[in-house]
Every structure is written in structure tokens, then in C-alpha cells.
Short mmCIF file of C-alpha atoms in Angstrom, two decimals:
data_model
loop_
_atom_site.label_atom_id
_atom_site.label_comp_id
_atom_site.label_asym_id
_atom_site.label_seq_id
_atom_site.Cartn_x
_atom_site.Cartn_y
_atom_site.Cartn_z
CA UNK A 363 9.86 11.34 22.58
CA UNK A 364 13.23 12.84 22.56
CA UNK A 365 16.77 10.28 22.92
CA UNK A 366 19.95 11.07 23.37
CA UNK A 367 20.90 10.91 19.59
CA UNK A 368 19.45 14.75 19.21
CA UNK A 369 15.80 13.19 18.04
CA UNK A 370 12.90 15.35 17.49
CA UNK A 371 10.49 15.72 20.83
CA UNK A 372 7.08 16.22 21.09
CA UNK A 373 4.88 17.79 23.55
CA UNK A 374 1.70 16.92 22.61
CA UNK A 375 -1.24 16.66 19.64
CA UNK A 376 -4.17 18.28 19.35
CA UNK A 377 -6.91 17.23 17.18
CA UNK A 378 -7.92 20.04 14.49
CA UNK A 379 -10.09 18.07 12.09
CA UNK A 380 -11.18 14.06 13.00
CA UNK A 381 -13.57 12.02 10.36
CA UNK A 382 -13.42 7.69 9.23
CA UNK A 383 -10.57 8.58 6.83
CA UNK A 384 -8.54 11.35 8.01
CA UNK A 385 -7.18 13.10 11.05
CA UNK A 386 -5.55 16.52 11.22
CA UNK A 387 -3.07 17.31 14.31
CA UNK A 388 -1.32 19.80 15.09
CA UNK A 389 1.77 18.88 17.09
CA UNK A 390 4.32 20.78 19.29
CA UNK A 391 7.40 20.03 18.40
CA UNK A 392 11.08 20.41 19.14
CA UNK A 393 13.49 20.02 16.21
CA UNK A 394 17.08 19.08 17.10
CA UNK A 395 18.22 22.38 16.61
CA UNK A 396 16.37 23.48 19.47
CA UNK A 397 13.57 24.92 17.09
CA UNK A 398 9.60 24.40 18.64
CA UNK A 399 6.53 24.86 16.64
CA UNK A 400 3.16 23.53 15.56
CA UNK A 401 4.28 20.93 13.13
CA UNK A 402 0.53 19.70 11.02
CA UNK A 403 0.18 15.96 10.82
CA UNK A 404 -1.90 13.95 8.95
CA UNK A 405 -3.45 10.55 10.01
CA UNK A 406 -4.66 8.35 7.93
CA UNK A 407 -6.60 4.68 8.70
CA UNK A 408 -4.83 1.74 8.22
CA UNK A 409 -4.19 0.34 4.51
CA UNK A 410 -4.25 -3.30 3.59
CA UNK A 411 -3.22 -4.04 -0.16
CA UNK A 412 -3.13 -7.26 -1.99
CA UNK A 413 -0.97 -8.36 -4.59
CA UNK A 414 -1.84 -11.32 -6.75
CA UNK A 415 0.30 -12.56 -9.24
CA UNK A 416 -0.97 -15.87 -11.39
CA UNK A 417 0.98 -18.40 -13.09
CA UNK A 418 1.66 -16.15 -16.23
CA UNK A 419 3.60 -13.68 -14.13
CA UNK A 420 1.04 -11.52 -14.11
CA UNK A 421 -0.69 -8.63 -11.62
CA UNK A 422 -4.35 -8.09 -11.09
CA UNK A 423 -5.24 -4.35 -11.31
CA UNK A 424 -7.43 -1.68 -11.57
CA UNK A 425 -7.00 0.95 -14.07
CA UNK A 426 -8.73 4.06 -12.62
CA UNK A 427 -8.99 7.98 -12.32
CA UNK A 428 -8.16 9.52 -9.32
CA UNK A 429 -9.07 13.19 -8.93
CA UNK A 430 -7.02 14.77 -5.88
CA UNK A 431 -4.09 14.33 -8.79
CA UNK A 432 -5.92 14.38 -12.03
CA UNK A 433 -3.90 11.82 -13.17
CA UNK A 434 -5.48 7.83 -14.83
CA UNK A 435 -3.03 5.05 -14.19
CA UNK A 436 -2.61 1.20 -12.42
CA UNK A 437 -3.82 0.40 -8.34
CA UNK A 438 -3.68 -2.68 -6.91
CA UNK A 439 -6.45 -3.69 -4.78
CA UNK A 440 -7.05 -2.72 -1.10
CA UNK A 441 -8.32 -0.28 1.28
CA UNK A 442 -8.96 0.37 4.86
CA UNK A 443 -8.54 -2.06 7.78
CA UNK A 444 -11.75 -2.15 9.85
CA UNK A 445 -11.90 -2.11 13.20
CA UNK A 446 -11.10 -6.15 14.75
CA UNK A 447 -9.90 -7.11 11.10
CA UNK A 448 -6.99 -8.57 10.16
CA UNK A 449 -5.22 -6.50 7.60
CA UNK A 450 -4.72 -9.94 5.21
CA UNK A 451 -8.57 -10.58 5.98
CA UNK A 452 -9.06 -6.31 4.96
CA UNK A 453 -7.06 -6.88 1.56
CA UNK A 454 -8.42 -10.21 0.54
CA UNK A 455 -11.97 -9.06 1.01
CA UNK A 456 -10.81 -5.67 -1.15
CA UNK A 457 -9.82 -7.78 -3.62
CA UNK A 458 -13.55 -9.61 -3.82
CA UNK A 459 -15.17 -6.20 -3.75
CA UNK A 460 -13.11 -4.27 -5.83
CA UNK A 461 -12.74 -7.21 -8.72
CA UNK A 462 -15.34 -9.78 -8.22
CA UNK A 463 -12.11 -12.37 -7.78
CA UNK A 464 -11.28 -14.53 -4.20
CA UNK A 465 -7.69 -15.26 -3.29
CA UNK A 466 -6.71 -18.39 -3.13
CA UNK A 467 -4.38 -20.13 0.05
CA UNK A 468 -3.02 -18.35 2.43
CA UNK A 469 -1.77 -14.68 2.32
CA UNK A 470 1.85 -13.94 2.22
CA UNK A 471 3.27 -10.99 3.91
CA UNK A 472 4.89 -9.21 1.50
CA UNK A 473 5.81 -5.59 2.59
CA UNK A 474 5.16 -3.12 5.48
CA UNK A 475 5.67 0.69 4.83
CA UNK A 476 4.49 3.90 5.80
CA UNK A 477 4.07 6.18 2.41
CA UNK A 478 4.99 10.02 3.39
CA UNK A 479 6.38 9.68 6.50
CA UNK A 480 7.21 12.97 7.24
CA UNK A 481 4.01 14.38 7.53
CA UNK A 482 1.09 11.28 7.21
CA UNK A 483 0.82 8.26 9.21
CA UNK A 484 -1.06 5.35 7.05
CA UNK A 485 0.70 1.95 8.01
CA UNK A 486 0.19 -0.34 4.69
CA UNK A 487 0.34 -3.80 4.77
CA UNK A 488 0.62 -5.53 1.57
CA UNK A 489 -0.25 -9.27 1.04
CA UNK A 490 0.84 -11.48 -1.92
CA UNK A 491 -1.16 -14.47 -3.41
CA UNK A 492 -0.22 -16.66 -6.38
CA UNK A 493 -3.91 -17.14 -7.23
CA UNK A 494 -7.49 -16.16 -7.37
CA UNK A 495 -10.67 -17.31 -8.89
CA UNK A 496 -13.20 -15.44 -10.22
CA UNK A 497 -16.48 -15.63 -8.36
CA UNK A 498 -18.66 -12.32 -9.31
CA UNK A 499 -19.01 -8.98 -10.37
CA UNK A 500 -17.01 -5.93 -8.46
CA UNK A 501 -19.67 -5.03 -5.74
CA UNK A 502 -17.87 -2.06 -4.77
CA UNK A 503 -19.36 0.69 -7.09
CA UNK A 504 -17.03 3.66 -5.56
CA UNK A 505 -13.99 1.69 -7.10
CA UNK A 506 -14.85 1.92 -10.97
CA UNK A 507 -12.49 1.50 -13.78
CA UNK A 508 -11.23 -1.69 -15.73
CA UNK A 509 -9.26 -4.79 -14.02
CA UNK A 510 -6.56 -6.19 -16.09
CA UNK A 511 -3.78 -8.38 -15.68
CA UNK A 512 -0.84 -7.04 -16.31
CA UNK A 513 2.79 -8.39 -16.77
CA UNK A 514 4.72 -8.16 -14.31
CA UNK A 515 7.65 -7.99 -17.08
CA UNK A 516 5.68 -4.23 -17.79
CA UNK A 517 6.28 -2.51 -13.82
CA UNK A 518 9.31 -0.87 -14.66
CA UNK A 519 8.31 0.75 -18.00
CA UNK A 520 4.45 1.43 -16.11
CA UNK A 521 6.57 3.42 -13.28
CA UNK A 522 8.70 5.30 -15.39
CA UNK A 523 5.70 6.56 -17.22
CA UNK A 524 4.00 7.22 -14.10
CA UNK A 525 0.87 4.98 -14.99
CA UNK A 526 1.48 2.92 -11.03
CA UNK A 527 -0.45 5.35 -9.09
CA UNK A 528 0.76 6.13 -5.65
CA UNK A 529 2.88 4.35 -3.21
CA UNK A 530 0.01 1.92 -2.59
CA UNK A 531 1.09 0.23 -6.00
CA UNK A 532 4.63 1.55 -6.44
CA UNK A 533 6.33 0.04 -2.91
CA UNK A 534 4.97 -3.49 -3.41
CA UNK A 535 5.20 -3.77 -7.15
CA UNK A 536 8.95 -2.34 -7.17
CA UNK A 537 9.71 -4.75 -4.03
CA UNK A 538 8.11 -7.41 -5.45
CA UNK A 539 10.02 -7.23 -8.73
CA UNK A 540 13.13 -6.42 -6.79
CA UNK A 541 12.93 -9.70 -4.50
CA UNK A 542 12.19 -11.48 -7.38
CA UNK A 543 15.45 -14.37 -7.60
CA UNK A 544 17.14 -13.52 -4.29
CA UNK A 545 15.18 -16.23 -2.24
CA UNK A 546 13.15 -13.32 -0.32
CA UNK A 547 9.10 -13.77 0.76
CA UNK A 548 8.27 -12.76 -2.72
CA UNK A 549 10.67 -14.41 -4.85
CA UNK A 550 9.54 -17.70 -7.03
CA UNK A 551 13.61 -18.89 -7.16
CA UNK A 552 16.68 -18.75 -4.68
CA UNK A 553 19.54 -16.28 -5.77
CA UNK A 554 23.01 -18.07 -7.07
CA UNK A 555 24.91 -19.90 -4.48
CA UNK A 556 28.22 -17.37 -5.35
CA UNK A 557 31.09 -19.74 -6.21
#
């Protein structure tokens, strides 16, 4: 609702379209120019990802099609939260679905984001793990393309050729690569004591 620092109010949502995946609202909404309208919003289930990089400095992902952008290119693993799951328990059984491999230890929080904030809500939760055994096939025959793991010295050349599809795998892979040396959740060595 509205603040004193000239924030946006609302006035209410009303549901225009409601399925598992996706919910359409309209909203009624004040700008801080005084403005009101129906402002559409788009809500999305809650997203649980799962980064696992082994001892090679490498990713597991999936390299897919998706069809809403006609576009191939690297995913990590994940998907929706389920109702009385735990979002690390949601991306660690993704990961056994989606790639036949188990995470090993426990899962590191790694990020929180939401991906197009403006318009969609779909809190993500990203979990790292420095390890996984293989222990089956993929069972999860929606989610069809070819694992690989990738080094994590490739990210920055995979983003700029737009082969790390979506936010899903660009916010935690960038982060993760960011962190890397500064002594953050995800980074293997402490930054430089500055002299």
C-alpha cells in the first residue's frame, strides 16, 4: 500500500484468468503521479533452482528448446515448489527428475530474486551443491534435451551469446561467478585481505 515516499497504491486485484502455473490480475492502481488504472499482473508459482558445480568447476545443465521464445540454449535444473515443500527439497528433487543425478550434502542458499518484477511475481530460490551422483535416468519426460557439464570458465561467453536461457539460469550463474573469490555463500576462496 501507499507510504509517504510517493509509492504506488493499490486498491485491489481481481482474478481474470487462475490455473497450477499462472494467474492473471488485474489491479487498480495509483501511480505517484496521481495516475489510477487497471495495471495486468502476472503470477507465477514459486521457482526452486539448483545449481551444482563439481570439483572440475563445472555446471550441470540442460540444453533444451523452449518455444514461447523460439530460441535453444543452457537451463539449470528446477521447477515449481509444491505445496508443504521446501524450496531446497523442490530443486533437489528437480534435479533427480530432470537429470537422473542426487545432490549430495546439504543445500546452500545461494540467491533469492524475483525475474520481471514489474509485471510477474515468481519468487526463485536458487540452491548450490558441490556434488551429485548419478543414480538413474531423467524420469521427467516433459524436460527433454541433453545434460552436460559445462565450465563454469564458459558463463560469460554462453551469456553474451545468449545460449543461458532466462533469468532462471542467468541470475544464479552470473552471481555465482561474480561471488566467486570475495568470501560470499558461493565463493570457494576469501577475497585479499587489502594491505
Amino acid at each position: 500500500m501507499a507510504d509517504e515516499h510517493g509509492a504506488w497504491k493499490t486498491f485491489g486485484e481481481r482474478t481474470i484468468y487462475d490455473n497450477k502455473w499462472v494467474r492473471l490480475g488485474l489491479t487498480d492502481v495509483q501511480a505517484p503521479n496521481g495516475e489510477r488504472w487497471d495495471y495486468h499482473v502476472v503470477h507465477l508459482a514459486r521457482i526452486a533452482i539448483g545449481l551444482i558445480v563439481d570439483d572440475r568447476d563445472r555446471v550441470l545443465m540442460l540444453w533444451r528448446y523452449r518455444f514461447p521464445t523460439d530460441q535453444w540454449g543452457y537451463e539449470l535444473l528446477g521447477g515449481l515448489v509444491e505445496e508443504d515443500e521446501e524450496p531446497a527439497a523442490t530443486a533437489a528433487r528437480e534435479i533427480r527428475e530432470e537429470s537422473g543425478y542426487q545432490p549430495i550434502g546439504e543445500a546452500e542458499h545461494l540467491i533469492s530474486f524475483e525475474p520481471l518484477p514489474g509485471q510477474v511475481t515468481a519468487g526463485t530460490e536458487v540452491y548450490l551443491w558441490r556434488a551429485a551422483e548419478k543414480v538413474g535416468e531423467p524420469t521427467d519426460t516433459e524436460e527433454v534435451g541433453r545434460l552436460e557439464w559445462v565450465p563454469i570458465s564458459r558463463i560469460l561467453e554462453l551469456a553474451q551469446r545468449q545460449e543461458l536461457l532466462g533469468a532462471g539460469a542467468l541470475v544464479p550463474l552470473l552471481y555465482y561467478v561474480a561471488s566467486r573469490g570475495t568470501g560470499n555463500a558461493a565463493g570457494q576462496d576469501q577475497a585479499p585481505e587489502p594491505a
